[in-house]
PDB file of C-alpha atoms in Angstrom:
ATOM      1  CA  ALA A   1     148.426  90.948 -56.154  1.00 69.00           C
ATOM      2  CA  GLN A   2     145.254  91.486 -58.136  1.00 80.00           C
ATOM      3  CA  LYS A   3     145.648  90.735 -61.813  1.00 91.00           C
ATOM      4  CA  ILE A   4     142.846  93.117 -62.789  1.00 96.00           C
ATOM      5  CA  THR A   5     141.781  96.160 -60.802  1.00 96.00           C
ATOM      6  CA  GLN A   6     138.656  98.180 -61.397  1.00 96.00           C
ATOM      7  CA  THR A   7     138.535 100.987 -58.868  1.00 96.00           C
ATOM      8  CA  GLN A   8     135.108 102.375 -59.729  1.00 96.00           C
ATOM      9  CA  PRO A   9     132.333 100.289 -58.167  1.00 93.00           C
ATOM     10  CA  GLY A  10     129.701 102.608 -59.629  1.00 95.00           C
ATOM     11  CA  MET A  11     129.558 105.333 -62.250  1.00 95.00           C
ATOM     12  CA  PHE A  12     126.876 107.701 -63.492  1.00 97.00           C
ATOM     13  CA  VAL A  13     126.791 109.398 -66.883  1.00 97.00           C
ATOM     14  CA  GLN A  14     124.326 111.668 -68.593  1.00 97.00           C
ATOM     15  CA  GLU A  15     122.713 110.308 -71.710  1.00 97.00           C
ATOM     16  CA  LYS A  16     124.660 111.246 -74.880  1.00 97.00           C
ATOM     17  CA  GLU A  17     127.806 112.011 -72.895  1.00 97.00           C
ATOM     18  CA  ALA A  18     131.023 109.985 -72.987  1.00 98.00           C
ATOM     19  CA  VAL A  19     132.241 107.953 -70.002  1.00 98.00           C
ATOM     20  CA  THR A  20     135.543 106.251 -69.160  1.00 98.00           C
ATOM     21  CA  LEU A  21     135.660 103.070 -67.103  1.00 98.00           C
ATOM     22  CA  ASP A  22     139.046 102.416 -65.539  1.00 98.00           C
ATOM     23  CA  CYS A  23     140.991  99.163 -65.614  1.00 98.00           C
ATOM     24  CA  THR A  24     144.563  98.439 -64.597  1.00 97.00           C
ATOM     25  CA  TYR A  25     146.283  95.093 -64.882  1.00 97.00           C
ATOM     26  CA  ASP A  26     149.318  93.284 -63.596  1.00 95.00           C
ATOM     27  CA  THR A  27     151.306  90.763 -65.580  1.00 93.00           C
ATOM     28  CA  SER A  28     154.874  89.808 -66.407  1.00 91.00           C
ATOM     29  CA  ASP A  29     153.841  87.886 -69.501  1.00 91.00           C
ATOM     30  CA  PRO A  30     154.737  89.951 -72.595  1.00 92.00           C
ATOM     31  CA  SER A  31     151.913  88.338 -74.562  1.00 90.00           C
ATOM     32  CA  TYR A  32     148.453  88.999 -73.217  1.00 92.00           C
ATOM     33  CA  GLY A  33     144.998  90.120 -74.221  1.00 92.00           C
ATOM     34  CA  LEU A  34     142.655  92.568 -72.572  1.00 95.00           C
ATOM     35  CA  PHE A  35     138.882  92.293 -72.812  1.00 94.00           C
ATOM     36  CA  TRP A  36     135.831  94.234 -71.785  1.00 97.00           C
ATOM     37  CA  TYR A  37     132.441  92.646 -71.158  1.00 96.00           C
ATOM     38  CA  LYS A  38     129.017  94.095 -70.484  1.00 97.00           C
ATOM     39  CA  GLN A  39     126.603  92.311 -68.170  1.00 95.00           C
ATOM     40  CA  PRO A  40     123.059  93.685 -68.168  1.00 94.00           C
ATOM     41  CA  SER A  41     120.592  92.751 -65.456  1.00 90.00           C
ATOM     42  CA  SER A  42     119.601  89.686 -67.495  1.00 86.00           C
ATOM     43  CA  GLY A  43     122.940  88.140 -66.516  1.00 87.00           C
ATOM     44  CA  GLU A  44     124.444  87.382 -69.913  1.00 89.00           C
ATOM     45  CA  MET A  45     128.049  88.367 -70.522  1.00 92.00           C
ATOM     46  CA  ILE A  46     128.422  90.327 -73.747  1.00 92.00           C
ATOM     47  CA  PHE A  47     131.857  90.673 -75.324  1.00 91.00           C
ATOM     48  CA  LEU A  48     132.577  94.293 -76.229  1.00 95.00           C
ATOM     49  CA  ILE A  49     136.169  94.817 -77.253  1.00 94.00           C
ATOM     50  CA  TYR A  50     139.607  93.195 -77.328  1.00 93.00           C
ATOM     51  CA  GLN A  51     143.148  94.623 -77.200  1.00 95.00           C
ATOM     52  CA  GLY A  52     146.252  92.532 -77.737  1.00 93.00           C
ATOM     53  CA  SER A  53     149.473  93.447 -75.977  1.00 94.00           C
ATOM     54  CA  TYR A  54     151.296  93.795 -79.288  1.00 93.00           C
ATOM     55  CA  ASP A  55     148.619  95.838 -80.994  1.00 92.00           C
ATOM     56  CA  GLN A  56     149.987  99.218 -81.998  1.00 90.00           C
ATOM     57  CA  GLN A  57     146.679 101.003 -82.160  1.00 94.00           C
ATOM     58  CA  ASN A  58     143.875 101.303 -79.646  1.00 95.00           C
ATOM     59  CA  ALA A  59     140.966  98.988 -80.366  1.00 95.00           C
ATOM     60  CA  THR A  60     137.643 100.461 -81.396  1.00 96.00           C
ATOM     61  CA  GLU A  61     134.223  98.852 -81.893  1.00 94.00           C
ATOM     62  CA  GLY A  62     131.470 101.272 -82.722  1.00 96.00           C
ATOM     63  CA  ARG A  63     130.870 103.484 -79.679  1.00 97.00           C
ATOM     64  CA  TYR A  64     133.427 101.527 -77.649  1.00 97.00           C
ATOM     65  CA  SER A  65     137.116 102.284 -77.652  1.00 97.00           C
ATOM     66  CA  LEU A  66     139.904 100.998 -75.482  1.00 97.00           C
ATOM     67  CA  ASN A  67     142.468 103.491 -74.227  1.00 96.00           C
ATOM     68  CA  PHE A  68     145.492 101.191 -74.000  1.00 96.00           C
ATOM     69  CA  GLN A  69     148.487 102.614 -72.128  1.00 96.00           C
ATOM     70  CA  LYS A  70     150.949  99.769 -71.966  1.00 95.00           C
ATOM     71  CA  ALA A  71     153.607 101.460 -69.842  1.00 95.00           C
ATOM     72  CA  ARG A  72     151.010 102.345 -67.234  1.00 96.00           C
ATOM     73  CA  LYS A  73     149.332  98.930 -67.560  1.00 96.00           C
ATOM     74  CA  SER A  74     145.953 100.451 -68.047  1.00 97.00           C
ATOM     75  CA  ALA A  75     143.149  99.532 -70.437  1.00 97.00           C
ATOM     76  CA  ASN A  76     140.307 101.943 -69.904  1.00 98.00           C
ATOM     77  CA  LEU A  77     137.029 101.540 -71.753  1.00 98.00           C
ATOM     78  CA  VAL A  78     135.560 104.662 -73.318  1.00 98.00           C
ATOM     79  CA  ILE A  79     131.877 104.658 -74.235  1.00 98.00           C
ATOM     80  CA  SER A  80     130.891 107.570 -76.420  1.00 97.00           C
ATOM     81  CA  ALA A  81     127.385 109.006 -76.769  1.00 97.00           C
ATOM     82  CA  SER A  82     125.969 106.984 -73.862  1.00 97.00           C
ATOM     83  CA  GLN A  83     122.551 105.422 -74.254  1.00 97.00           C
ATOM     84  CA  LEU A  84     120.076 104.273 -71.641  1.00 97.00           C
ATOM     85  CA  GLY A  85     120.728 100.708 -72.758  1.00 96.00           C
ATOM     86  CA  ASP A  86     124.350 101.049 -71.709  1.00 98.00           C
ATOM     87  CA  SER A  87     123.312 100.800 -68.072  1.00 97.00           C
ATOM     88  CA  ALA A  88     124.907  97.551 -66.892  1.00 97.00           C
ATOM     89  CA  MET A  89     127.881  96.032 -65.105  1.00 97.00           C
ATOM     90  CA  TYR A  90     131.144  96.233 -67.016  1.00 98.00           C
ATOM     91  CA  PHE A  91     133.980  93.804 -66.436  1.00 97.00           C
ATOM     92  CA  CYS A  92     137.584  94.121 -67.539  1.00 97.00           C
ATOM     93  CA  ALA A  93     139.447  90.847 -68.095  1.00 95.00           C
ATOM     94  CA  MET A  94     142.907  89.650 -69.080  1.00 94.00           C
ATOM     95  CA  ARG A  95     144.343  86.478 -70.510  1.00 90.00           C
ATOM     96  CA  GLU A  96     148.042  85.666 -70.364  1.00 89.00           C
ATOM     97  CA  PHE A  97     148.871  83.682 -73.475  1.00 85.00           C
ATOM     98  CA  ASN A  98     152.133  82.132 -72.305  1.00 84.00           C
ATOM     99  CA  THR A  99     151.111  81.090 -68.825  1.00 77.00           C
ATOM    100  CA  GLY A 100     147.804  79.299 -69.311  1.00 70.00           C
ATOM    101  CA  ASN A 101     144.272  79.654 -70.509  1.00 67.00           C
ATOM    102  CA  GLN A 102     142.717  81.336 -67.513  1.00 73.00           C
ATOM    103  CA  PHE A 103     140.951  84.634 -67.823  1.00 83.00           C
ATOM    104  CA  TYR A 104     141.249  87.021 -64.898  1.00 91.00           C
ATOM    105  CA  PHE A 105     138.265  89.267 -64.232  1.00 94.00           C
ATOM    106  CA  GLY A 106     138.026  92.531 -62.358  1.00 95.00           C
ATOM    107  CA  THR A 107     135.355  93.216 -59.782  1.00 94.00           C
ATOM    108  CA  GLY A 108     133.288  95.220 -62.232  1.00 96.00           C
ATOM    109  CA  THR A 109     131.897  98.730 -62.552  1.00 97.00           C
ATOM    110  CA  SER A 110     128.183  99.414 -62.432  1.00 97.00           C
ATOM    111  CA  LEU A 111     127.292 102.081 -64.988  1.00 98.00           C
ATOM    112  CA  THR A 112     124.033 103.997 -64.809  1.00 97.00           C
ATOM    113  CA  VAL A 113     123.023 106.242 -67.678  1.00 97.00           C
ATOM    114  CA  ILE A 114     120.804 109.109 -66.589  1.00 97.00           C
ATOM    115  CA  PRO A 115     118.222 110.451 -69.025  1.00 94.00           C
TER     116      PRO A 115
ATOM    117  CA  SER B   1     131.788  84.478 -83.031  1.00 76.00           C
ATOM    118  CA  ALA B   2     130.192  81.499 -81.301  1.00 84.00           C
ATOM    119  CA  VAL B   3     126.600  80.879 -80.318  1.00 91.00           C
ATOM    120  CA  ILE B   4     126.295  79.171 -76.963  1.00 94.00           C
ATOM    121  CA  SER B   5     123.178  77.828 -75.315  1.00 95.00           C
ATOM    122  CA  GLN B   6     122.712  76.653 -71.749  1.00 97.00           C
ATOM    123  CA  LYS B   7     120.021  74.554 -70.132  1.00 97.00           C
ATOM    124  CA  PRO B   8     118.293  75.176 -67.832  1.00 97.00           C
ATOM    125  CA  SER B   9     118.223  78.966 -67.876  1.00 95.00           C
ATOM    126  CA  ARG B  10     117.194  78.969 -64.223  1.00 95.00           C
ATOM    127  CA  ASP B  11     116.195  76.542 -61.519  1.00 97.00           C
ATOM    128  CA  ILE B  12     115.204  76.450 -57.896  1.00 97.00           C
ATOM    129  CA  CYS B  13     116.523  73.381 -56.121  1.00 97.00           C
ATOM    130  CA  GLN B  14     116.342  71.918 -52.653  1.00 97.00           C
ATOM    131  CA  ARG B  15     119.313  71.519 -50.400  1.00 97.00           C
ATOM    132  CA  GLY B  16     121.092  68.202 -50.826  1.00 97.00           C
ATOM    133  CA  THR B  17     120.034  67.596 -54.416  1.00 97.00           C
ATOM    134  CA  SER B  18     122.112  67.866 -57.599  1.00 97.00           C
ATOM    135  CA  LEU B  19     121.627  69.797 -60.814  1.00 98.00           C
ATOM    136  CA  THR B  20     123.279  69.204 -64.184  1.00 98.00           C
ATOM    137  CA  ILE B  21     123.762  72.192 -66.456  1.00 98.00           C
ATOM    138  CA  GLN B  22     124.260  71.665 -70.172  1.00 98.00           C
ATOM    139  CA  CYS B  23     126.298  73.851 -72.506  1.00 97.00           C
ATOM    140  CA  GLN B  24     126.042  73.538 -76.277  1.00 97.00           C
ATOM    141  CA  VAL B  25     128.180  75.436 -78.798  1.00 95.00           C
ATOM    142  CA  ASP B  26     127.394  75.857 -82.481  1.00 93.00           C
ATOM    143  CA  SER B  27     130.957  75.074 -83.566  1.00 88.00           C
ATOM    144  CA  GLN B  28     133.823  72.882 -82.473  1.00 87.00           C
ATOM    145  CA  VAL B  29     135.961  74.594 -79.874  1.00 86.00           C
ATOM    146  CA  THR B  30     139.035  73.405 -78.047  1.00 82.00           C
ATOM    147  CA  MET B  31     138.763  75.488 -74.904  1.00 83.00           C
ATOM    148  CA  MET B  32     135.638  75.447 -72.803  1.00 91.00           C
ATOM    149  CA  PHE B  33     135.284  76.852 -69.306  1.00 93.00           C
ATOM    150  CA  TRP B  34     132.822  76.917 -66.441  1.00 96.00           C
ATOM    151  CA  TYR B  35     132.451  79.975 -64.237  1.00 95.00           C
ATOM    152  CA  ARG B  36     130.453  80.835 -61.149  1.00 96.00           C
ATOM    153  CA  GLN B  37     129.181  84.297 -60.373  1.00 94.00           C
ATOM    154  CA  GLN B  38     127.794  84.706 -56.882  1.00 92.00           C
ATOM    155  CA  PRO B  39     125.315  87.538 -56.287  1.00 88.00           C
ATOM    156  CA  GLY B  40     126.951  90.929 -56.728  1.00 86.00           C
ATOM    157  CA  GLN B  41     130.357  89.386 -57.395  1.00 90.00           C
ATOM    158  CA  SER B  42     132.716  88.994 -60.300  1.00 91.00           C
ATOM    159  CA  LEU B  43     133.272  85.758 -62.184  1.00 92.00           C
ATOM    160  CA  THR B  44     135.249  82.924 -60.660  1.00 92.00           C
ATOM    161  CA  LEU B  45     136.634  80.160 -62.836  1.00 91.00           C
ATOM    162  CA  ILE B  46     135.547  76.722 -61.649  1.00 95.00           C
ATOM    163  CA  ALA B  47     137.334  74.547 -64.176  1.00 93.00           C
ATOM    164  CA  THR B  48     138.520  74.078 -67.717  1.00 91.00           C
ATOM    165  CA  ALA B  49     136.565  71.353 -69.499  1.00 91.00           C
ATOM    166  CA  ASN B  50     138.963  69.245 -71.546  1.00 82.00           C
ATOM    167  CA  GLN B  51     137.701  67.043 -74.340  1.00 83.00           C
ATOM    168  CA  GLY B  52     138.619  63.427 -73.798  1.00 80.00           C
ATOM    169  CA  SER B  53     140.187  63.899 -70.379  1.00 81.00           C
ATOM    170  CA  GLU B  54     139.343  65.049 -66.886  1.00 85.00           C
ATOM    171  CA  ALA B  55     138.586  68.685 -66.263  1.00 90.00           C
ATOM    172  CA  THR B  56     141.200  70.920 -64.705  1.00 90.00           C
ATOM    173  CA  TYR B  57     139.866  72.481 -61.509  1.00 93.00           C
ATOM    174  CA  GLU B  58     140.857  75.776 -59.938  1.00 90.00           C
ATOM    175  CA  SER B  59     141.780  76.143 -56.318  1.00 90.00           C
ATOM    176  CA  GLY B  60     138.749  75.778 -54.096  1.00 93.00           C
ATOM    177  CA  PHE B  61     136.770  73.619 -56.517  1.00 95.00           C
ATOM    178  CA  VAL B  62     136.788  69.818 -56.521  1.00 95.00           C
ATOM    179  CA  ILE B  63     135.536  67.163 -58.867  1.00 95.00           C
ATOM    180  CA  ASP B  64     133.274  65.526 -56.298  1.00 96.00           C
ATOM    181  CA  LYS B  65     131.327  68.752 -55.894  1.00 97.00           C
ATOM    182  CA  PHE B  66     131.430  69.939 -59.517  1.00 97.00           C
ATOM    183  CA  PRO B  67     131.832  66.965 -61.860  1.00 96.00           C
ATOM    184  CA  ILE B  68     132.252  68.009 -65.478  1.00 96.00           C
ATOM    185  CA  SER B  69     131.856  66.050 -68.675  1.00 93.00           C
ATOM    186  CA  ARG B  70     133.134  67.004 -72.119  1.00 93.00           C
ATOM    187  CA  PRO B  71     132.203  64.188 -74.484  1.00 91.00           C
ATOM    188  CA  ASN B  72     132.942  66.146 -77.668  1.00 91.00           C
ATOM    189  CA  LEU B  73     134.090  69.524 -78.965  1.00 91.00           C
ATOM    190  CA  THR B  74     130.646  71.140 -78.916  1.00 93.00           C
ATOM    191  CA  PHE B  75     129.131  70.028 -75.615  1.00 94.00           C
ATOM    192  CA  SER B  76     129.832  70.005 -71.897  1.00 95.00           C
ATOM    193  CA  THR B  77     127.946  69.524 -68.653  1.00 96.00           C
ATOM    194  CA  LEU B  78     128.554  70.820 -65.149  1.00 97.00           C
ATOM    195  CA  THR B  79     126.882  69.144 -62.189  1.00 97.00           C
ATOM    196  CA  VAL B  80     126.465  70.966 -58.912  1.00 98.00           C
ATOM    197  CA  SER B  81     126.273  68.159 -56.352  1.00 97.00           C
ATOM    198  CA  ASN B  82     124.812  68.011 -52.873  1.00 97.00           C
ATOM    199  CA  MET B  83     123.731  71.613 -53.136  1.00 97.00           C
ATOM    200  CA  SER B  84     123.582  74.101 -50.289  1.00 96.00           C
ATOM    201  CA  PRO B  85     122.260  77.684 -50.276  1.00 95.00           C
ATOM    202  CA  GLU B  86     125.859  78.894 -50.752  1.00 95.00           C
ATOM    203  CA  ASP B  87     125.759  77.363 -54.252  1.00 96.00           C
ATOM    204  CA  SER B  88     123.108  79.876 -55.307  1.00 96.00           C
ATOM    205  CA  SER B  89     124.812  81.647 -58.207  1.00 96.00           C
ATOM    206  CA  ILE B  90     124.827  82.198 -61.908  1.00 95.00           C
ATOM    207  CA  TYR B  91     126.785  79.467 -63.657  1.00 97.00           C
ATOM    208  CA  LEU B  92     128.233  80.362 -67.028  1.00 96.00           C
ATOM    209  CA  CYS B  93     129.989  78.315 -69.636  1.00 96.00           C
ATOM    210  CA  SER B  94     132.344  79.990 -72.041  1.00 94.00           C
ATOM    211  CA  VAL B  95     134.477  79.144 -75.037  1.00 92.00           C
ATOM    212  CA  VAL B  96     137.589  80.655 -76.520  1.00 85.00           C
ATOM    213  CA  LEU B  97     138.024  80.810 -80.268  1.00 78.00           C
ATOM    214  CA  ALA B  98     141.602  80.041 -81.156  1.00 68.00           C
ATOM    215  CA  LEU B  99     141.618  82.323 -84.174  1.00 60.00           C
ATOM    216  CA  ASN B 100     140.944  85.563 -82.358  1.00 61.00           C
ATOM    217  CA  TYR B 101     141.418  84.724 -78.686  1.00 73.00           C
ATOM    218  CA  GLU B 102     138.010  86.111 -77.864  1.00 79.00           C
ATOM    219  CA  GLN B 103     135.996  84.483 -75.121  1.00 86.00           C
ATOM    220  CA  TYR B 104     132.260  84.100 -75.525  1.00 89.00           C
ATOM    221  CA  PHE B 105     129.789  83.254 -72.814  1.00 93.00           C
ATOM    222  CA  GLY B 106     126.577  81.352 -72.684  1.00 94.00           C
ATOM    223  CA  PRO B 107     123.470  83.076 -71.304  1.00 93.00           C
ATOM    224  CA  GLY B 108     124.038  81.575 -67.865  1.00 94.00           C
ATOM    225  CA  THR B 109     122.041  79.394 -65.510  1.00 96.00           C
ATOM    226  CA  ARG B 110     120.553  81.098 -62.460  1.00 95.00           C
ATOM    227  CA  LEU B 111     120.519  78.617 -59.612  1.00 96.00           C
ATOM    228  CA  THR B 112     118.719  79.198 -56.345  1.00 96.00           C
ATOM    229  CA  VAL B 113     119.112  76.635 -53.588  1.00 97.00           C
ATOM    230  CA  THR B 114     116.540  76.650 -50.815  1.00 96.00           C
TER     231      THR B 114
END
């Protein structure tokens, strides 16, 4: 089974609007971390936000917030007030802390912000 | 956070040759990884670079094809050996900071094999 599933290959959003990028995960490890990365066309991977499995509150970093629903095993990324510079690939990732060091990446969502 | 540099940033190589990619981190880190990202794909972990011992390779990757060195806690190299066009990818090194579990990536090396 896929550890990380991103079901939206491509998304469009109007500039200044909010957008939600979906991510579901699969793990039996009670201790894990969830990550979101942005990859612009330049190819670099930019860390955006982190959510630990024991964190009580949803993580927020500026315009990025993570909608963490543990029972549903989902960790959706919400980008508020979209900007043209937000156009990029977005990857959701997970690390299981008790079962090794490997990060599992989803297949990514391509976000295009429309002016 | 960690600042990571990679050399070269891009290269075009001929089939059958080898390329060594360098990864330098601005602080000592325990965990260092090498990933491959083929065109239009997600990231695939090649190996974990262990300081002072052999790298740990993931399924589908072997040391003869992707030898890795990790001479100290701030530096690692990945060699892509006997290259074929299928090796054309972005190769990224990454580190994990123990304090906050966050993983940071280098800028990547774009490799094209002709």
